[in-house]
Each structure stands twice: as structure tokens, then as C-alpha cells.
Short mmCIF file of the N, C-alpha and C atoms (twelve columns), coordinates in Angstrom:
data_MODEL
# 
_entry.id   MODEL 
# 
loop_
_atom_site.group_PDB 
_atom_site.id 
_atom_site.type_symbol 
_atom_site.label_atom_id 
_atom_site.label_alt_id 
_atom_site.label_comp_id 
_atom_site.label_asym_id 
_atom_site.label_seq_id 
_atom_site.Cartn_x 
_atom_site.Cartn_y 
_atom_site.Cartn_z 
_atom_site.pdbx_PDB_model_num 
ATOM 1   N N  . UNK A 1  89.066  -175.587 -59.348 1 
ATOM 2   C CA . UNK A 1  89.645  -174.269 -59.187 1 
ATOM 3   C C  . UNK A 1  88.647  -173.263 -58.643 1 
ATOM 4   N N  . UNK A 2  87.400  -173.629 -58.495 1 
ATOM 5   C CA . UNK A 2  86.411  -172.674 -58.005 1 
ATOM 6   C C  . UNK A 2  85.720  -173.146 -56.737 1 
ATOM 7   N N  . UNK A 3  86.246  -174.187 -56.094 1 
ATOM 8   C CA . UNK A 3  85.588  -174.741 -54.927 1 
ATOM 9   C C  . UNK A 3  85.681  -173.902 -53.678 1 
ATOM 10  N N  . UNK A 4  86.738  -173.129 -53.515 1 
ATOM 11  C CA . UNK A 4  86.847  -172.241 -52.378 1 
ATOM 12  C C  . UNK A 4  87.470  -172.835 -51.134 1 
ATOM 13  N N  . UNK A 5  87.877  -174.081 -51.143 1 
ATOM 14  C CA . UNK A 5  88.431  -174.709 -49.948 1 
ATOM 15  C C  . UNK A 5  89.948  -174.856 -49.986 1 
ATOM 16  N N  . UNK A 6  90.574  -174.536 -51.087 1 
ATOM 17  C CA . UNK A 6  92.020  -174.659 -51.206 1 
ATOM 18  C C  . UNK A 6  92.643  -173.275 -51.101 1 
ATOM 19  N N  . UNK A 7  93.670  -173.157 -50.265 1 
ATOM 20  C CA . UNK A 7  94.293  -171.866 -50.053 1 
ATOM 21  C C  . UNK A 7  95.774  -171.951 -50.357 1 
ATOM 22  N N  . UNK A 8  96.227  -171.101 -51.240 1 
ATOM 23  C CA . UNK A 8  97.639  -171.001 -51.587 1 
ATOM 24  C C  . UNK A 8  97.949  -169.525 -51.807 1 
ATOM 25  N N  . UNK A 9  99.166  -169.140 -51.562 1 
ATOM 26  C CA . UNK A 9  99.610  -167.788 -51.837 1 
ATOM 27  C C  . UNK A 9  100.164 -167.758 -53.258 1 
ATOM 28  N N  . UNK A 10 99.649  -166.850 -54.072 1 
ATOM 29  C CA . UNK A 10 100.143 -166.665 -55.428 1 
ATOM 30  C C  . UNK A 10 100.797 -165.301 -55.528 1 
ATOM 31  N N  . UNK A 11 101.869 -165.209 -56.300 1 
ATOM 32  C CA . UNK A 11 102.488 -163.912 -56.550 1 
ATOM 33  C C  . UNK A 11 103.102 -163.930 -57.933 1 
ATOM 34  N N  . UNK A 12 103.311 -162.761 -58.472 1 
ATOM 35  C CA . UNK A 12 103.854 -162.637 -59.822 1 
ATOM 36  C C  . UNK A 12 105.174 -161.879 -59.781 1 
ATOM 37  N N  . UNK A 13 106.102 -162.306 -60.609 1 
ATOM 38  C CA . UNK A 13 107.382 -161.621 -60.774 1 
ATOM 39  C C  . UNK A 13 107.702 -161.589 -62.265 1 
ATOM 40  N N  . UNK A 14 108.601 -160.715 -62.631 1 
ATOM 41  C CA . UNK A 14 109.036 -160.650 -64.025 1 
ATOM 42  C C  . UNK A 14 109.660 -161.985 -64.416 1 
ATOM 43  N N  . UNK A 15 109.406 -162.449 -65.640 1 
ATOM 44  C CA . UNK A 15 109.927 -163.764 -66.051 1 
ATOM 45  C C  . UNK A 15 111.427 -163.928 -65.845 1 
ATOM 46  N N  . UNK A 16 112.199 -162.868 -66.098 1 
ATOM 47  C CA . UNK A 16 113.656 -162.994 -65.961 1 
ATOM 48  C C  . UNK A 16 114.113 -163.063 -64.503 1 
ATOM 49  N N  . UNK A 17 113.214 -162.766 -63.553 1 
ATOM 50  C CA . UNK A 17 113.551 -162.826 -62.125 1 
ATOM 51  C C  . UNK A 17 113.042 -164.098 -61.442 1 
ATOM 52  N N  . UNK A 18 112.222 -164.881 -62.125 1 
ATOM 53  C CA . UNK A 18 111.498 -165.980 -61.484 1 
ATOM 54  C C  . UNK A 18 112.412 -166.987 -60.783 1 
ATOM 55  N N  . UNK A 19 113.384 -167.519 -61.456 1 
ATOM 56  C CA . UNK A 19 114.244 -168.545 -60.848 1 
ATOM 57  C C  . UNK A 19 114.980 -168.009 -59.633 1 
ATOM 58  N N  . UNK A 20 115.475 -166.787 -59.715 1 
ATOM 59  C CA . UNK A 20 116.176 -166.193 -58.580 1 
ATOM 60  C C  . UNK A 20 115.259 -165.964 -57.390 1 
ATOM 61  N N  . UNK A 21 114.040 -165.520 -57.648 1 
ATOM 62  C CA . UNK A 21 113.078 -165.300 -56.561 1 
ATOM 63  C C  . UNK A 21 112.735 -166.620 -55.888 1 
ATOM 64  N N  . UNK A 22 112.494 -167.659 -56.673 1 
ATOM 65  C CA . UNK A 22 112.181 -168.974 -56.094 1 
ATOM 66  C C  . UNK A 22 113.337 -169.487 -55.247 1 
ATOM 67  N N  . UNK A 23 114.546 -169.338 -55.740 1 
ATOM 68  C CA . UNK A 23 115.729 -169.798 -55.003 1 
ATOM 69  C C  . UNK A 23 115.895 -169.021 -53.696 1 
ATOM 70  N N  . UNK A 24 115.791 -167.693 -53.758 1 
ATOM 71  C CA . UNK A 24 115.962 -166.866 -52.551 1 
ATOM 72  C C  . UNK A 24 114.861 -167.126 -51.533 1 
ATOM 73  N N  . UNK A 25 113.637 -167.311 -51.997 1 
ATOM 74  C CA . UNK A 25 112.539 -167.602 -51.081 1 
ATOM 75  C C  . UNK A 25 112.827 -168.879 -50.303 1 
ATOM 76  N N  . UNK A 26 113.271 -169.915 -50.995 1 
ATOM 77  C CA . UNK A 26 113.587 -171.184 -50.336 1 
ATOM 78  C C  . UNK A 26 114.771 -171.032 -49.382 1 
ATOM 79  N N  . UNK A 27 115.815 -170.327 -49.819 1 
ATOM 80  C CA . UNK A 27 117.007 -170.159 -48.986 1 
ATOM 81  C C  . UNK A 27 116.725 -169.327 -47.733 1 
ATOM 82  N N  . UNK A 28 115.985 -168.233 -47.894 1 
ATOM 83  C CA . UNK A 28 115.802 -167.292 -46.793 1 
ATOM 84  C C  . UNK A 28 114.655 -167.636 -45.856 1 
ATOM 85  N N  . UNK A 29 113.681 -168.409 -46.332 1 
ATOM 86  C CA . UNK A 29 112.522 -168.701 -45.481 1 
ATOM 87  C C  . UNK A 29 112.272 -170.193 -45.292 1 
ATOM 88  N N  . UNK A 30 112.952 -171.022 -46.087 1 
ATOM 89  C CA . UNK A 30 112.700 -172.455 -46.019 1 
ATOM 90  C C  . UNK A 30 111.372 -172.837 -46.665 1 
ATOM 91  N N  . UNK A 31 110.783 -171.901 -47.413 1 
ATOM 92  C CA . UNK A 31 109.495 -172.141 -48.053 1 
ATOM 93  C C  . UNK A 31 109.694 -172.408 -49.533 1 
ATOM 94  N N  . UNK A 32 109.395 -173.611 -49.977 1 
ATOM 95  C CA . UNK A 32 109.516 -173.877 -51.413 1 
ATOM 96  C C  . UNK A 32 108.352 -173.238 -52.167 1 
ATOM 97  N N  . UNK A 33 108.597 -172.836 -53.391 1 
ATOM 98  C CA . UNK A 33 107.556 -172.289 -54.264 1 
ATOM 99  C C  . UNK A 33 107.702 -172.939 -55.626 1 
ATOM 100 N N  . UNK A 34 106.623 -172.949 -56.362 1 
ATOM 101 C CA . UNK A 34 106.601 -173.596 -57.667 1 
ATOM 102 C C  . UNK A 34 106.147 -172.611 -58.730 1 
ATOM 103 N N  . UNK A 35 106.870 -172.555 -59.818 1 
ATOM 104 C CA . UNK A 35 106.473 -171.742 -60.961 1 
ATOM 105 C C  . UNK A 35 105.291 -172.436 -61.619 1 
ATOM 106 N N  . UNK A 36 104.158 -171.723 -61.744 1 
ATOM 107 C CA . UNK A 36 102.955 -172.382 -62.251 1 
ATOM 108 C C  . UNK A 36 102.445 -171.816 -63.573 1 
ATOM 109 N N  . UNK A 37 102.964 -170.720 -64.044 1 
ATOM 110 C CA . UNK A 37 102.428 -170.199 -65.294 1 
ATOM 111 C C  . UNK A 37 102.950 -168.835 -65.635 1 
ATOM 112 N N  . UNK A 38 102.250 -168.197 -66.558 1 
ATOM 113 C CA . UNK A 38 102.660 -166.880 -67.013 1 
ATOM 114 C C  . UNK A 38 101.434 -166.077 -67.415 1 
ATOM 115 N N  . UNK A 39 101.581 -164.766 -67.357 1 
ATOM 116 C CA . UNK A 39 100.534 -163.876 -67.832 1 
ATOM 117 C C  . UNK A 39 100.730 -163.675 -69.322 1 
ATOM 118 N N  . UNK A 40 99.628  -163.598 -70.051 1 
ATOM 119 C CA . UNK A 40 99.683  -163.334 -71.490 1 
ATOM 120 C C  . UNK A 40 98.805  -162.129 -71.798 1 
ATOM 121 N N  . UNK A 41 98.852  -161.678 -73.023 1 
ATOM 122 C CA . UNK A 41 97.993  -160.578 -73.449 1 
ATOM 123 C C  . UNK A 41 96.536  -160.979 -73.274 1 
ATOM 124 N N  . UNK A 42 95.690  -160.033 -72.922 1 
ATOM 125 C CA . UNK A 42 94.268  -160.301 -72.718 1 
ATOM 126 C C  . UNK A 42 93.641  -160.947 -73.955 1 
ATOM 127 N N  . UNK A 43 94.073  -160.564 -75.124 1 
ATOM 128 C CA . UNK A 43 93.490  -161.102 -76.352 1 
ATOM 129 C C  . UNK A 43 93.724  -162.603 -76.499 1 
ATOM 130 N N  . UNK A 44 94.678  -163.142 -75.735 1 
ATOM 131 C CA . UNK A 44 94.948  -164.580 -75.802 1 
ATOM 132 C C  . UNK A 44 93.891  -165.389 -75.062 1 
ATOM 133 N N  . UNK A 45 93.058  -164.734 -74.263 1 
ATOM 134 C CA . UNK A 45 92.023  -165.432 -73.503 1 
ATOM 135 C C  . UNK A 45 92.572  -166.004 -72.215 1 
ATOM 136 N N  . UNK A 46 91.719  -166.785 -71.522 1 
ATOM 137 C CA . UNK A 46 92.128  -167.416 -70.267 1 
ATOM 138 C C  . UNK A 46 92.239  -168.909 -70.494 1 
ATOM 139 N N  . UNK A 47 93.271  -169.502 -69.933 1 
ATOM 140 C CA . UNK A 47 93.435  -170.943 -70.055 1 
ATOM 141 C C  . UNK A 47 94.393  -171.434 -68.988 1 
ATOM 142 N N  . UNK A 48 94.205  -172.671 -68.609 1 
ATOM 143 C CA . UNK A 48 95.160  -173.366 -67.768 1 
ATOM 144 C C  . UNK A 48 95.734  -174.456 -68.660 1 
ATOM 145 N N  . UNK A 49 97.045  -174.452 -68.812 1 
ATOM 146 C CA . UNK A 49 97.707  -175.397 -69.698 1 
ATOM 147 C C  . UNK A 49 98.534  -176.363 -68.862 1 
ATOM 148 N N  . UNK A 50 98.294  -177.666 -69.043 1 
ATOM 149 C CA . UNK A 50 99.063  -178.688 -68.337 1 
ATOM 150 C C  . UNK A 50 100.488 -178.737 -68.884 1 
ATOM 151 N N  . UNK A 51 101.391 -179.403 -68.157 1 
ATOM 152 C CA . UNK A 51 102.777 -179.523 -68.597 1 
ATOM 153 C C  . UNK A 51 102.901 -180.166 -69.972 1 
ATOM 154 N N  . UNK A 52 101.950 -181.040 -70.317 1 
ATOM 155 C CA . UNK A 52 102.002 -181.697 -71.623 1 
ATOM 156 C C  . UNK A 52 101.394 -180.844 -72.739 1 
ATOM 157 N N  . UNK A 53 100.975 -179.608 -72.405 1 
ATOM 158 C CA . UNK A 53 100.442 -178.695 -73.401 1 
ATOM 159 C C  . UNK A 53 98.941  -178.759 -73.582 1 
ATOM 160 N N  . UNK A 54 98.269  -179.653 -72.877 1 
ATOM 161 C CA . UNK A 54 96.816  -179.791 -72.995 1 
ATOM 162 C C  . UNK A 54 96.114  -178.718 -72.156 1 
ATOM 163 N N  . UNK A 55 95.088  -178.099 -72.746 1 
ATOM 164 C CA . UNK A 55 94.309  -177.082 -72.038 1 
ATOM 165 C C  . UNK A 55 93.319  -177.750 -71.088 1 
ATOM 166 N N  . UNK A 56 93.159  -177.172 -69.913 1 
ATOM 167 C CA . UNK A 56 92.184  -177.637 -68.925 1 
ATOM 168 C C  . UNK A 56 90.984  -176.704 -69.007 1 
ATOM 169 N N  . UNK A 57 89.777  -177.231 -69.201 1 
ATOM 170 C CA . UNK A 57 88.606  -176.354 -69.269 1 
ATOM 171 C C  . UNK A 57 88.428  -175.568 -67.968 1 
ATOM 172 N N  . UNK A 58 88.090  -174.292 -68.110 1 
ATOM 173 C CA . UNK A 58 87.857  -173.444 -66.946 1 
ATOM 174 C C  . UNK A 58 86.362  -173.329 -66.701 1 
ATOM 175 N N  . UNK A 59 85.971  -173.533 -65.467 1 
ATOM 176 C CA . UNK A 59 84.585  -173.337 -65.065 1 
ATOM 177 C C  . UNK A 59 84.373  -171.833 -64.956 1 
ATOM 178 N N  . UNK A 60 83.416  -171.264 -65.678 1 
ATOM 179 C CA . UNK A 60 83.238  -169.812 -65.631 1 
ATOM 180 C C  . UNK A 60 82.680  -169.305 -64.310 1 
ATOM 181 N N  . UNK A 61 82.336  -170.212 -63.418 1 
ATOM 182 C CA . UNK A 61 81.803  -169.810 -62.114 1 
ATOM 183 C C  . UNK A 61 82.887  -169.294 -61.204 1 
ATOM 184 N N  . UNK A 62 82.615  -169.285 -59.965 1 
ATOM 185 C CA . UNK A 62 83.570  -168.830 -58.971 1 
ATOM 186 C C  . UNK A 62 83.036  -169.156 -57.600 1 
ATOM 187 N N  . UNK A 63 83.643  -168.612 -56.612 1 
ATOM 188 C CA . UNK A 63 83.226  -168.860 -55.247 1 
ATOM 189 C C  . UNK A 63 82.732  -167.561 -54.649 1 
ATOM 190 N N  . UNK A 64 81.568  -167.563 -54.090 1 
ATOM 191 C CA . UNK A 64 81.007  -166.398 -53.426 1 
ATOM 192 C C  . UNK A 64 81.275  -166.550 -51.938 1 
ATOM 193 N N  . UNK A 65 82.277  -165.852 -51.449 1 
ATOM 194 C CA . UNK A 65 82.722  -166.037 -50.075 1 
ATOM 195 C C  . UNK A 65 81.663  -165.705 -49.036 1 
ATOM 196 N N  . UNK A 66 80.809  -164.746 -49.312 1 
ATOM 197 C CA . UNK A 66 79.802  -164.350 -48.351 1 
ATOM 198 C C  . UNK A 66 78.409  -164.804 -48.775 1 
ATOM 199 N N  . UNK A 67 78.368  -165.722 -49.718 1 
ATOM 200 C CA . UNK A 67 77.089  -166.228 -50.210 1 
ATOM 201 C C  . UNK A 67 76.934  -167.694 -49.895 1 
ATOM 202 N N  . UNK A 68 76.398  -168.405 -50.814 1 
ATOM 203 C CA . UNK A 68 76.102  -169.822 -50.591 1 
ATOM 204 C C  . UNK A 68 76.929  -170.732 -51.491 1 
ATOM 205 N N  . UNK A 69 78.165  -170.447 -51.677 1 
ATOM 206 C CA . UNK A 69 79.021  -171.364 -52.446 1 
ATOM 207 C C  . UNK A 69 79.323  -170.866 -53.840 1 
ATOM 208 N N  . UNK A 70 79.323  -171.792 -54.780 1 
ATOM 209 C CA . UNK A 70 79.698  -171.471 -56.143 1 
ATOM 210 C C  . UNK A 70 78.776  -170.422 -56.737 1 
ATOM 211 N N  . UNK A 71 79.379  -169.522 -57.503 1 
ATOM 212 C CA . UNK A 71 78.610  -168.447 -58.161 1 
ATOM 213 C C  . UNK A 71 77.975  -168.965 -59.423 1 
# 
């Protein structure tokens, strides 16, 4: 998740609008989109949770676009 070579467009919508937005995006543009997660309260921390409920460790680094790679 911090390599810097993968490019995807991410956007957020209200949970009650998600299915409709995904359907309309596909119908109107032919572009499929996938629901990948949800925002939680900051106090919950950061995590990536797999479909089976298992947490994926997050690398605290990042990508420095104008530097020499991983931060």
C-alpha cells in the first residue's frame, strides 16, 4: 500500500448512497467500481480489514513522490 506504483481513483459517499452511486457510475460511464471500506471515528485507529475480518498490518511509511521512494 505504500509502494507508489499503483494508481486507482478513490472517492467517498454517504453509506446510504453507496450502492446507488456504484450502480449509476457503471450505467452512465461503463466504469465498474468496488466498495472497499468505510470511515470510522479517529479514536478507532487505522486498519485495513480483509473480507474475512482479519486485520492487515499497515506500514507506517509512505511514498515520497519527489524524493527517493518510501518515506
